[in-house]
PDB file of C-alpha atoms in Angstrom:
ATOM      1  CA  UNK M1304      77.872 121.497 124.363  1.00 67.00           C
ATOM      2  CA  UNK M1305      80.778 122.317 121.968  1.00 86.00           C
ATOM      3  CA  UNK M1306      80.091 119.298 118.844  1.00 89.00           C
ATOM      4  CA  UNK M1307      76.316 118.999 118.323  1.00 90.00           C
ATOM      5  CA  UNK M1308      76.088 116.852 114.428  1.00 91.00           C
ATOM      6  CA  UNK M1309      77.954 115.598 111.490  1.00 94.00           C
ATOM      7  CA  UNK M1310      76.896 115.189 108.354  1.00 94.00           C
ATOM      8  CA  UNK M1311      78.970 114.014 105.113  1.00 96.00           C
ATOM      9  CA  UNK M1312      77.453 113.950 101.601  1.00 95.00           C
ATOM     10  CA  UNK M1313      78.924 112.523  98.569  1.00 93.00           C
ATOM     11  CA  UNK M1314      79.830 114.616  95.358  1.00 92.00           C
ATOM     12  CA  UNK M1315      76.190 113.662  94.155  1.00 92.00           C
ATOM     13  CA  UNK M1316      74.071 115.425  97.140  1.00 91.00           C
ATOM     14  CA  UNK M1317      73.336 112.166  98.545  1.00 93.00           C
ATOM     15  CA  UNK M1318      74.033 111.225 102.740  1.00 94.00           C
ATOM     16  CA  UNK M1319      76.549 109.035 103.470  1.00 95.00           C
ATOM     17  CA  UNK M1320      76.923 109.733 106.839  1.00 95.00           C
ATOM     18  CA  UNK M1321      75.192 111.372 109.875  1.00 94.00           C
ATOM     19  CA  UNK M1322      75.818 111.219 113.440  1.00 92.00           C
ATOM     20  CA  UNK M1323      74.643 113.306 116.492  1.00 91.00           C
ATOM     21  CA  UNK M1324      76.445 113.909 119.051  1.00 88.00           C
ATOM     22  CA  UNK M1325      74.266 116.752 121.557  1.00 75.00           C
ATOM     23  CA  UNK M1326      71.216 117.394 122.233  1.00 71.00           C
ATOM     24  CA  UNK M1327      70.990 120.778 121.175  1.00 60.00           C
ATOM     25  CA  UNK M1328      69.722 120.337 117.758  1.00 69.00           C
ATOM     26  CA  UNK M1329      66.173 119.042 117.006  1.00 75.00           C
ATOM     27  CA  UNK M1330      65.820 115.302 116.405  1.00 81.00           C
ATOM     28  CA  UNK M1331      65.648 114.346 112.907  1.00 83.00           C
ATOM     29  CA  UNK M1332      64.555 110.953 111.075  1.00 86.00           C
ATOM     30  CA  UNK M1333      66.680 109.716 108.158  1.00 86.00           C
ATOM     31  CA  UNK M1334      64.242 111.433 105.887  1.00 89.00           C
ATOM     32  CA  UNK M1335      64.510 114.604 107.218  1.00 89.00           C
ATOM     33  CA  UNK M1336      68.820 114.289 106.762  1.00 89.00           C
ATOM     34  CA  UNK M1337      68.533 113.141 103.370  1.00 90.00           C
ATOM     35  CA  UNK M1338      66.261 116.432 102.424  1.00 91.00           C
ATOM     36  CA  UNK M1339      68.942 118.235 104.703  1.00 89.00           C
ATOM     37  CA  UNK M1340      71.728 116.663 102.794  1.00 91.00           C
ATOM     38  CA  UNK M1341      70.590 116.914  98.958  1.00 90.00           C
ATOM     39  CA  UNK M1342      69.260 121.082  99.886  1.00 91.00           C
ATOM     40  CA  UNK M1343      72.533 121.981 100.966  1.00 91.00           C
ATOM     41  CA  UNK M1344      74.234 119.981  98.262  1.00 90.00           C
ATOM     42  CA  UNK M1345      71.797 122.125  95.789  1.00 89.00           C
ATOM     43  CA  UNK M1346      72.533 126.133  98.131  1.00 91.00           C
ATOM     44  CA  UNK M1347      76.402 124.635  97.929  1.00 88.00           C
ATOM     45  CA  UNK M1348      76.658 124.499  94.314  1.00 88.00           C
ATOM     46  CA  UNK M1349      74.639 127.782  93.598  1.00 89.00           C
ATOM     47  CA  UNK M1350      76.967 129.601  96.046  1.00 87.00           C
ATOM     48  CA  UNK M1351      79.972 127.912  94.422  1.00 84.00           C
ATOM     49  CA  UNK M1352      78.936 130.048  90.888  1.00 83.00           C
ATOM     50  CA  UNK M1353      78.501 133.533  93.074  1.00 81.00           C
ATOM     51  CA  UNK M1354      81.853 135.415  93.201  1.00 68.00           C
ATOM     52  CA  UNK M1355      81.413 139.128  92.160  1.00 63.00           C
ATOM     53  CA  UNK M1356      84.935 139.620  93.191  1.00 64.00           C
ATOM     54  CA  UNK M1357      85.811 137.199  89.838  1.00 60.00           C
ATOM     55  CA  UNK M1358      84.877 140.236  87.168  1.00 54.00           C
ATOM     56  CA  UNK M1359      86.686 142.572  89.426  1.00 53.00           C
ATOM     57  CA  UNK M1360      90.179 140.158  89.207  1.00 54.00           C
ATOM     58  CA  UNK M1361      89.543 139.862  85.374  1.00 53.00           C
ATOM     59  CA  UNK M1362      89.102 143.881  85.175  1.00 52.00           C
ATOM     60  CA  UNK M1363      92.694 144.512  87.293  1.00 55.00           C
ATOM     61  CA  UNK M1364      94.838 142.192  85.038  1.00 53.00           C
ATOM     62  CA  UNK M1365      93.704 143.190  82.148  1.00 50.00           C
ATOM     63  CA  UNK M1366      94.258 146.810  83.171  1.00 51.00           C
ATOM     64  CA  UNK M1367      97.827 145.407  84.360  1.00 54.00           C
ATOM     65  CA  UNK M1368      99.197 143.966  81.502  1.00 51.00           C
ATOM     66  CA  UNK M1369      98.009 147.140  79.037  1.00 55.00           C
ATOM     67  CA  UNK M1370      95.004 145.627  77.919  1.00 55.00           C
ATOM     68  CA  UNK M1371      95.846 142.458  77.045  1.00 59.00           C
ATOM     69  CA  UNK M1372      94.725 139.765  79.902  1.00 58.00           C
ATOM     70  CA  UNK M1373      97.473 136.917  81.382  1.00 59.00           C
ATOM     71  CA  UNK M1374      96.217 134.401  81.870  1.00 60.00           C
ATOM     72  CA  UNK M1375      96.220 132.895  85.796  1.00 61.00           C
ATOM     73  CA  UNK M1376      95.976 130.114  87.469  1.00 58.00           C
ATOM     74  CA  UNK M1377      91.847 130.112  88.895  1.00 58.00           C
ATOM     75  CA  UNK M1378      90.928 130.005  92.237  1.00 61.00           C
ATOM     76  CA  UNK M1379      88.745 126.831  92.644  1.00 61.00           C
ATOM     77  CA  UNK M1380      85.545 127.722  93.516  1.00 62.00           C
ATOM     78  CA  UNK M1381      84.648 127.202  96.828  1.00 77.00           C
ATOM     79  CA  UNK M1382      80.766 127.689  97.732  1.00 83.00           C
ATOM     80  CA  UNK M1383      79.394 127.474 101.590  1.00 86.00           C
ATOM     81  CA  UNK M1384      81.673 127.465 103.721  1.00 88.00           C
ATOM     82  CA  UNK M1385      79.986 128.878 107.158  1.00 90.00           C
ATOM     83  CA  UNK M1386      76.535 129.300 108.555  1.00 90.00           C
ATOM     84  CA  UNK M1387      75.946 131.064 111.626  1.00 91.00           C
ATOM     85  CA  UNK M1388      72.630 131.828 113.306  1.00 90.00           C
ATOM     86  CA  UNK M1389      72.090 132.121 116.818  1.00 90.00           C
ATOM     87  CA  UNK M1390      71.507 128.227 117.682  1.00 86.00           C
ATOM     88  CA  UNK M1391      74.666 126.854 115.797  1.00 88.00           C
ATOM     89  CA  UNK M1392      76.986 126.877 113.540  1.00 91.00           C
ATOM     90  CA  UNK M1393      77.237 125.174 110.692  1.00 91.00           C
ATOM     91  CA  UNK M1394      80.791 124.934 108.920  1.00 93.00           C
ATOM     92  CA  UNK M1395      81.229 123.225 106.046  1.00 93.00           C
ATOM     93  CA  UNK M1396      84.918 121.174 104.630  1.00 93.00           C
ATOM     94  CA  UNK M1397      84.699 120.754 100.818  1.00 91.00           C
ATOM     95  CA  UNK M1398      87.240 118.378  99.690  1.00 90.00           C
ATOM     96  CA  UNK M1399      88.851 118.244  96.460  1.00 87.00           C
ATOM     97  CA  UNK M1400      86.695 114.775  95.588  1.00 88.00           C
ATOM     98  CA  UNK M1401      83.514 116.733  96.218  1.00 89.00           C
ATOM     99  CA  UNK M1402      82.800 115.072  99.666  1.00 93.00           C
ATOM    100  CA  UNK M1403      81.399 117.656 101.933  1.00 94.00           C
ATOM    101  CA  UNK M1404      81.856 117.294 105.685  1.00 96.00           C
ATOM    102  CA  UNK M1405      79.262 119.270 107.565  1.00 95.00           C
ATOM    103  CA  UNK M1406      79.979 120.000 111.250  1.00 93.00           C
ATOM    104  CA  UNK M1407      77.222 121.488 113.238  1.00 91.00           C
ATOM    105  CA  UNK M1408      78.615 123.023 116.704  1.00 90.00           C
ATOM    106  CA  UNK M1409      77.067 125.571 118.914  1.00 89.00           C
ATOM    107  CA  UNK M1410      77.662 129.378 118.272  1.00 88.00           C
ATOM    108  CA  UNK M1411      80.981 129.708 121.291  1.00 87.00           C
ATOM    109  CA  UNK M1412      82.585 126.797 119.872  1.00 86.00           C
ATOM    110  CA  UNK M1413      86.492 128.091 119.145  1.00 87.00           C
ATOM    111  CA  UNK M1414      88.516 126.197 116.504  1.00 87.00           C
ATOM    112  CA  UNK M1415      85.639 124.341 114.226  1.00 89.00           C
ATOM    113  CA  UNK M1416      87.877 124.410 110.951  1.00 89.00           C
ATOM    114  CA  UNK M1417      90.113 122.483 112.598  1.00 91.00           C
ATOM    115  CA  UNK M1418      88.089 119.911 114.366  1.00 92.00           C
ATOM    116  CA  UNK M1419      86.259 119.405 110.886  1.00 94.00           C
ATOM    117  CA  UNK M1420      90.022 118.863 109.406  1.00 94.00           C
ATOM    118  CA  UNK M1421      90.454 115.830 111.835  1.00 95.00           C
ATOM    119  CA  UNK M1422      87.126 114.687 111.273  1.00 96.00           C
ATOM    120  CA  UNK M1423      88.499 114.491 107.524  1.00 96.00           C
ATOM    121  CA  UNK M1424      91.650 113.011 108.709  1.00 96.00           C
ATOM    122  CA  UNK M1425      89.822 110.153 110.860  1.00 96.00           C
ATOM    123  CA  UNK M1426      87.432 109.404 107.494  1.00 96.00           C
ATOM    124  CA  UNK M1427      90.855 109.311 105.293  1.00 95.00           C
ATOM    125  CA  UNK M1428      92.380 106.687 107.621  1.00 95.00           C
ATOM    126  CA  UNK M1429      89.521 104.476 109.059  1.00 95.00           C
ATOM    127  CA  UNK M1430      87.300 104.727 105.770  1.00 95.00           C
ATOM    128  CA  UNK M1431      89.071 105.377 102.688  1.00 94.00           C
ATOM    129  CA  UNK M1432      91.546 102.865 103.662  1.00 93.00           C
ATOM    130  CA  UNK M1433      89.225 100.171 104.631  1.00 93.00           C
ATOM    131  CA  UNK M1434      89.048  97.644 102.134  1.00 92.00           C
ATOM    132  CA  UNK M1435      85.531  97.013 101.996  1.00 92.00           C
ATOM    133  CA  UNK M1436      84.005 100.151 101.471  1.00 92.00           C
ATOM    134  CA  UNK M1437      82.733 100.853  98.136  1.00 91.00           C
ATOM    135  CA  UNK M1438      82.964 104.976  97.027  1.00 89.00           C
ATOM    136  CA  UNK M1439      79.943 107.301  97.606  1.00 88.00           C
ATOM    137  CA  UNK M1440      78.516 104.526  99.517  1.00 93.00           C
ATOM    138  CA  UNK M1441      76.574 104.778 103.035  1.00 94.00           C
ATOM    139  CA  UNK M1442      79.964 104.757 105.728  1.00 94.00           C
ATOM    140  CA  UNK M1443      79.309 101.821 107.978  1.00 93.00           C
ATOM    141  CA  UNK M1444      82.771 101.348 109.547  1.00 93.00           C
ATOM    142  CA  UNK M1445      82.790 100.917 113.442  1.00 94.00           C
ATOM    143  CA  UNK M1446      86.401 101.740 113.580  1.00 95.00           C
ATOM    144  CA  UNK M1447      85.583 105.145 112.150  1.00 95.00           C
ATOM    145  CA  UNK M1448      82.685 105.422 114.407  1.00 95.00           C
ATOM    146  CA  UNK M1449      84.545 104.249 117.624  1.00 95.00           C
ATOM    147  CA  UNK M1450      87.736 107.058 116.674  1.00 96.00           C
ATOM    148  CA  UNK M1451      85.153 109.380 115.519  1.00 95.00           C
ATOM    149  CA  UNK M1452      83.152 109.465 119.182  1.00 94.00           C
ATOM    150  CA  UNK M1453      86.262 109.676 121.140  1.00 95.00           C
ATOM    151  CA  UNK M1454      87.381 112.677 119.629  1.00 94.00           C
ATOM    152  CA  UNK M1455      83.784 114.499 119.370  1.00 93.00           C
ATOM    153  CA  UNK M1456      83.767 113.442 123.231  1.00 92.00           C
ATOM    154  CA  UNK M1457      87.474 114.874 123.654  1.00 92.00           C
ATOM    155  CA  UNK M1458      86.445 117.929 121.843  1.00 90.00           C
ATOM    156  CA  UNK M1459      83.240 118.726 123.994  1.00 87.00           C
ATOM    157  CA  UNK M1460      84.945 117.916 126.799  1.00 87.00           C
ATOM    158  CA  UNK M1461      87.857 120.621 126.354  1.00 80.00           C
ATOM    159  CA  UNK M1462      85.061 123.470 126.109  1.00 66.00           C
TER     160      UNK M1462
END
């Protein structure tokens, strides 16, 4: 199976969306995604904070400019981006509204970060652009549900 899940949580930690697509992941009940959903909302902004290579950056243009720091333009922080174990893969697509896009696929499963791109792509054109959906609200759009299953389909069928 190539696509197994896909999970999107708003910038608050709470589900919007989930969807399975396999069977190789354990069945969960809506409680069990929201836990899923606010814990890695919680791991994602703790992990977002952790960059020792930030002090080391700070140290090298200071010592560049002769002790006196220039200022630069700051990386955004970025967080969790991949988890691998030896069921799945997780891989995570942070966008710059603080939706997260959470992709499970199994562990052989070539090209994720840009599968999860068109997943964001399909969301931009069938939800954001739907009229009658109301931000960092549940995503109950068929259209993005119909688009959204052909492509998961084309996807595990390519594998």
């Amino acid at each position: 199976m190539g696509v197994l899940a896909l999970i999107v949580i708003n910038k608050a930690g709470g589900l919007i969306y989930h969807r399975t697509f396999g069977d190789g992941l354990n069945q969960l009940n809506t409680n069990d995604y929201l836990v899923l959903a606010g814990t890695f909302h919680g791991v994602h902004a703790i992990t977002a904070r952790l960059d020792p290579s930030k002090g080391l950056a700070q140290q090298q243009a200071t010592a560049n400019a002769g002790g006196m720091a220039i200022p630069s333009r700051p990386e955004p922080p970025s967080g969790l981006e991949v988890l691998e174990s030896e069921n799945f893969r997780l891989q995570c697509f942070n966008t710059l509204t603080g939706t997260k896009f959470l992709l499970f696929t199994d562990t052989m499963q070539a090209n994720i970060d840009v599968a999860v791109r068109r997943v964001y792509d399909l969301y931009s054109d069938y939800v954001m652009k739907n009229p009658f959906y109301q931000l960092e609200m549940p995503i109950r759009c068929e259209s993005f549900d119909r688009k959204l299953n052909s492509y998961i389909r084309e996807v595990n069928n390519a594998r």
